[in-house]
PDB file of C-alpha atoms in Angstrom:
ATOM      1  CA  MET A 278     -85.159  31.307 -10.960  1.00 72.00           C
ATOM      2  CA  PRO A 279     -83.306  33.840 -12.538  1.00 77.00           C
ATOM      3  CA  PRO A 280     -80.496  32.307 -13.941  1.00 81.00           C
ATOM      4  CA  ASP A 281     -77.589  34.114 -12.062  1.00 90.00           C
ATOM      5  CA  ASP A 282     -79.529  32.754  -8.793  1.00 91.00           C
ATOM      6  CA  ASP A 283     -78.702  29.446 -10.220  1.00 92.00           C
ATOM      7  CA  VAL A 284     -75.085  30.251 -10.398  1.00 93.00           C
ATOM      8  CA  ARG A 285     -75.017  31.840  -7.170  1.00 94.00           C
ATOM      9  CA  LEU A 286     -76.528  28.586  -5.468  1.00 95.00           C
ATOM     10  CA  ARG A 287     -74.165  26.709  -7.372  1.00 95.00           C
ATOM     11  CA  HIS A 288     -71.268  28.942  -6.005  1.00 95.00           C
ATOM     12  CA  LEU A 289     -73.169  28.655  -2.333  1.00 96.00           C
ATOM     13  CA  VAL A 290     -73.433  24.949  -2.600  1.00 96.00           C
ATOM     14  CA  ASP A 291     -70.335  24.088  -3.798  1.00 96.00           C
ATOM     15  CA  ALA A 292     -67.867  25.907  -1.220  1.00 98.00           C
ATOM     16  CA  ALA A 293     -70.320  24.521   1.700  1.00 98.00           C
ATOM     17  CA  GLU A 294     -69.635  21.252   0.599  1.00 97.00           C
ATOM     18  CA  THR A 295     -65.949  21.606   0.048  1.00 98.00           C
ATOM     19  CA  ALA A 296     -65.884  23.478   3.729  1.00 98.00           C
ATOM     20  CA  ILE A 297     -67.792  20.222   5.256  1.00 98.00           C
ATOM     21  CA  ARG A 298     -65.369  18.007   3.250  1.00 98.00           C
ATOM     22  CA  PHE A 299     -62.112  19.805   4.347  1.00 98.00           C
ATOM     23  CA  THR A 300     -63.156  19.387   7.920  1.00 97.00           C
ATOM     24  CA  ALA A 301     -64.362  15.639   7.610  1.00 96.00           C
ATOM     25  CA  PRO A 302     -60.874  14.476   8.604  1.00 94.00           C
ATOM     26  CA  ARG A 303     -60.309  17.346  11.153  1.00 97.00           C
ATOM     27  CA  THR A 304     -61.231  18.279  14.538  1.00 97.00           C
ATOM     28  CA  ARG A 305     -61.780  21.615  15.935  1.00 97.00           C
ATOM     29  CA  ALA A 306     -58.392  21.386  17.414  1.00 97.00           C
ATOM     30  CA  ASP A 307     -56.640  21.424  13.788  1.00 97.00           C
ATOM     31  CA  LEU A 308     -57.997  25.052  13.558  1.00 96.00           C
ATOM     32  CA  ASP A 309     -55.641  26.037  16.003  1.00 96.00           C
ATOM     33  CA  SER A 310     -52.371  24.596  14.687  1.00 96.00           C
ATOM     34  CA  ASP A 311     -53.170  24.740  10.508  1.00 97.00           C
ATOM     35  CA  GLU A 312     -53.583  28.125   9.724  1.00 96.00           C
ATOM     36  CA  MET A 313     -53.837  27.196   5.976  1.00 97.00           C
ATOM     37  CA  LEU A 314     -57.196  25.113   7.120  1.00 97.00           C
ATOM     38  CA  THR A 315     -58.088  28.009   8.952  1.00 96.00           C
ATOM     39  CA  LEU A 316     -57.759  30.643   5.840  1.00 96.00           C
ATOM     40  CA  ALA A 317     -59.544  28.153   3.399  1.00 98.00           C
ATOM     41  CA  LEU A 318     -62.494  27.742   5.700  1.00 98.00           C
ATOM     42  CA  THR A 319     -62.754  31.278   6.500  1.00 97.00           C
ATOM     43  CA  LYS A 320     -63.096  32.176   2.590  1.00 97.00           C
ATOM     44  CA  LEU A 321     -65.217  29.165   1.751  1.00 98.00           C
ATOM     45  CA  VAL A 322     -67.853  30.123   4.457  1.00 97.00           C
ATOM     46  CA  GLU A 323     -67.183  34.062   3.102  1.00 97.00           C
ATOM     47  CA  ILE A 324     -68.115  32.831  -0.484  1.00 97.00           C
ATOM     48  CA  VAL A 325     -71.464  31.434   1.206  1.00 97.00           C
ATOM     49  CA  GLY A 326     -72.158  34.151   2.408  1.00 96.00           C
ATOM     50  CA  GLU A 327     -71.647  36.544  -0.022  1.00 96.00           C
ATOM     51  CA  ALA A 328     -73.697  34.223  -2.551  1.00 96.00           C
ATOM     52  CA  ALA A 329     -76.537  34.424  -0.046  1.00 96.00           C
ATOM     53  CA  LYS A 330     -76.195  38.258  -0.154  1.00 96.00           C
ATOM     54  CA  GLN A 331     -76.207  38.363  -4.142  1.00 95.00           C
ATOM     55  CA  VAL A 332     -79.459  36.035  -4.485  1.00 95.00           C
ATOM     56  CA  THR A 333     -82.535  38.276  -5.485  1.00 96.00           C
ATOM     57  CA  ASP A 334     -85.449  38.682  -3.532  1.00 96.00           C
ATOM     58  CA  GLU A 335     -87.569  36.317  -5.878  1.00 96.00           C
ATOM     59  CA  THR A 336     -85.292  33.553  -5.010  1.00 95.00           C
ATOM     60  CA  ARG A 337     -85.448  34.443  -1.423  1.00 95.00           C
ATOM     61  CA  GLN A 338     -88.993  34.475  -1.262  1.00 96.00           C
ATOM     62  CA  ALA A 339     -89.189  30.762  -3.031  1.00 94.00           C
ATOM     63  CA  LEU A 340     -87.240  29.518  -0.491  1.00 95.00           C
ATOM     64  CA  PRO A 341     -88.155  30.776   2.887  1.00 95.00           C
ATOM     65  CA  ASP A 342     -86.428  28.179   4.865  1.00 96.00           C
ATOM     66  CA  VAL A 343     -83.192  29.163   3.403  1.00 95.00           C
ATOM     67  CA  PRO A 344     -81.263  31.320   6.610  1.00 94.00           C
ATOM     68  CA  TRP A 345     -80.321  33.935   3.927  1.00 94.00           C
ATOM     69  CA  SER A 346     -79.751  36.478   6.308  1.00 92.00           C
ATOM     70  CA  ALA A 347     -77.455  34.576   8.627  1.00 94.00           C
ATOM     71  CA  ALA A 348     -75.337  33.441   6.161  1.00 95.00           C
ATOM     72  CA  ALA A 349     -74.678  37.023   5.093  1.00 93.00           C
ATOM     73  CA  ARG A 350     -74.192  38.101   8.576  1.00 92.00           C
ATOM     74  CA  MET A 351     -71.867  35.318   8.906  1.00 94.00           C
ATOM     75  CA  ARG A 352     -69.866  36.524   6.269  1.00 94.00           C
ATOM     76  CA  ASP A 353     -69.722  39.906   7.097  1.00 92.00           C
ATOM     77  CA  ARG A 354     -68.585  38.937  10.785  1.00 89.00           C
ATOM     78  CA  LEU A 355     -65.693  37.242   8.997  1.00 92.00           C
ATOM     79  CA  VAL A 356     -64.537  39.942   6.428  1.00 92.00           C
ATOM     80  CA  HIS A 357     -65.121  42.928   8.458  1.00 90.00           C
ATOM     81  CA  HIS A 358     -63.787  41.580  12.024  1.00 82.00           C
ATOM     82  CA  TYR A 359     -60.834  39.365  10.620  1.00 78.00           C
ATOM     83  CA  PHE A 360     -58.490  40.217  13.062  1.00 83.00           C
ATOM     84  CA  ASP A 361     -61.224  38.555  15.821  1.00 87.00           C
ATOM     85  CA  ILE A 362     -62.613  35.568  13.993  1.00 92.00           C
ATOM     86  CA  ASP A 363     -63.831  33.090  16.674  1.00 94.00           C
ATOM     87  CA  LEU A 364     -62.759  29.535  15.538  1.00 96.00           C
ATOM     88  CA  ASP A 365     -65.270  27.819  17.881  1.00 96.00           C
ATOM     89  CA  VAL A 366     -68.073  29.626  16.242  1.00 96.00           C
ATOM     90  CA  LEU A 367     -66.262  28.934  12.600  1.00 96.00           C
ATOM     91  CA  TRP A 368     -65.979  25.449  13.177  1.00 98.00           C
ATOM     92  CA  SER A 369     -70.060  24.907  14.218  1.00 97.00           C
ATOM     93  CA  THR A 370     -70.992  26.979  11.125  1.00 97.00           C
ATOM     94  CA  ILE A 371     -68.969  24.289   9.350  1.00 98.00           C
ATOM     95  CA  GLN A 372     -70.457  21.235  11.012  1.00 97.00           C
ATOM     96  CA  VAL A 373     -73.871  22.089  12.067  1.00 97.00           C
ATOM     97  CA  ASP A 374     -74.823  25.087  10.227  1.00 97.00           C
ATOM     98  CA  LEU A 375     -73.538  24.281   6.520  1.00 97.00           C
ATOM     99  CA  PRO A 376     -74.984  20.819   6.864  1.00 97.00           C
ATOM    100  CA  ALA A 377     -78.662  22.461   7.760  1.00 96.00           C
ATOM    101  CA  LEU A 378     -78.281  25.055   5.221  1.00 97.00           C
ATOM    102  CA  LEU A 379     -77.672  22.451   2.249  1.00 96.00           C
ATOM    103  CA  ALA A 380     -80.451  20.484   3.172  1.00 96.00           C
ATOM    104  CA  VAL A 381     -82.759  22.931   2.604  1.00 95.00           C
ATOM    105  CA  ILE A 382     -81.369  24.209  -0.347  1.00 94.00           C
ATOM    106  CA  PRO A 383     -82.504  22.674  -3.841  1.00 84.00           C
ATOM    107  CA  SER A 384     -79.448  21.080  -5.946  1.00 78.00           C
ATOM    108  CA  PRO A 385     -78.621  23.765  -8.849  1.00 65.00           C
ATOM    109  CA  GLU A 386     -78.898  23.204 -12.137  1.00 63.00           C
ATOM    110  CA  PRO A 387     -75.693  21.761 -13.753  1.00 64.00           C
ATOM    111  CA  GLU A 388     -73.538  24.250 -15.368  1.00 60.00           C
ATOM    112  CA  ARG A 389     -73.002  24.536 -19.241  1.00 54.00           C
TER     113      ARG A 389
END
């Protein structure tokens, strides 16, 4: 795997794990009342998608079970439709999709 992809996967994993951790003590209703939480989670999911977009074809082919395009599309939706984010979809992405994504990504090399 190209070294830059290790960095991108580390960013992806870190952002996904952080989003999951931030929501662990929370409920979906918290997104309606906590703007800071919503903005933080939106940014973390954007990072996941941006990292997925930047991974090389070599790594995409080596990890075919990773939903690369779905992660990238979610990022695009959040960035380009920032005025109309469906908080139910954001919550589901973090609760369902990110754990599934982490399950198919190998642990990235530790940062040196």
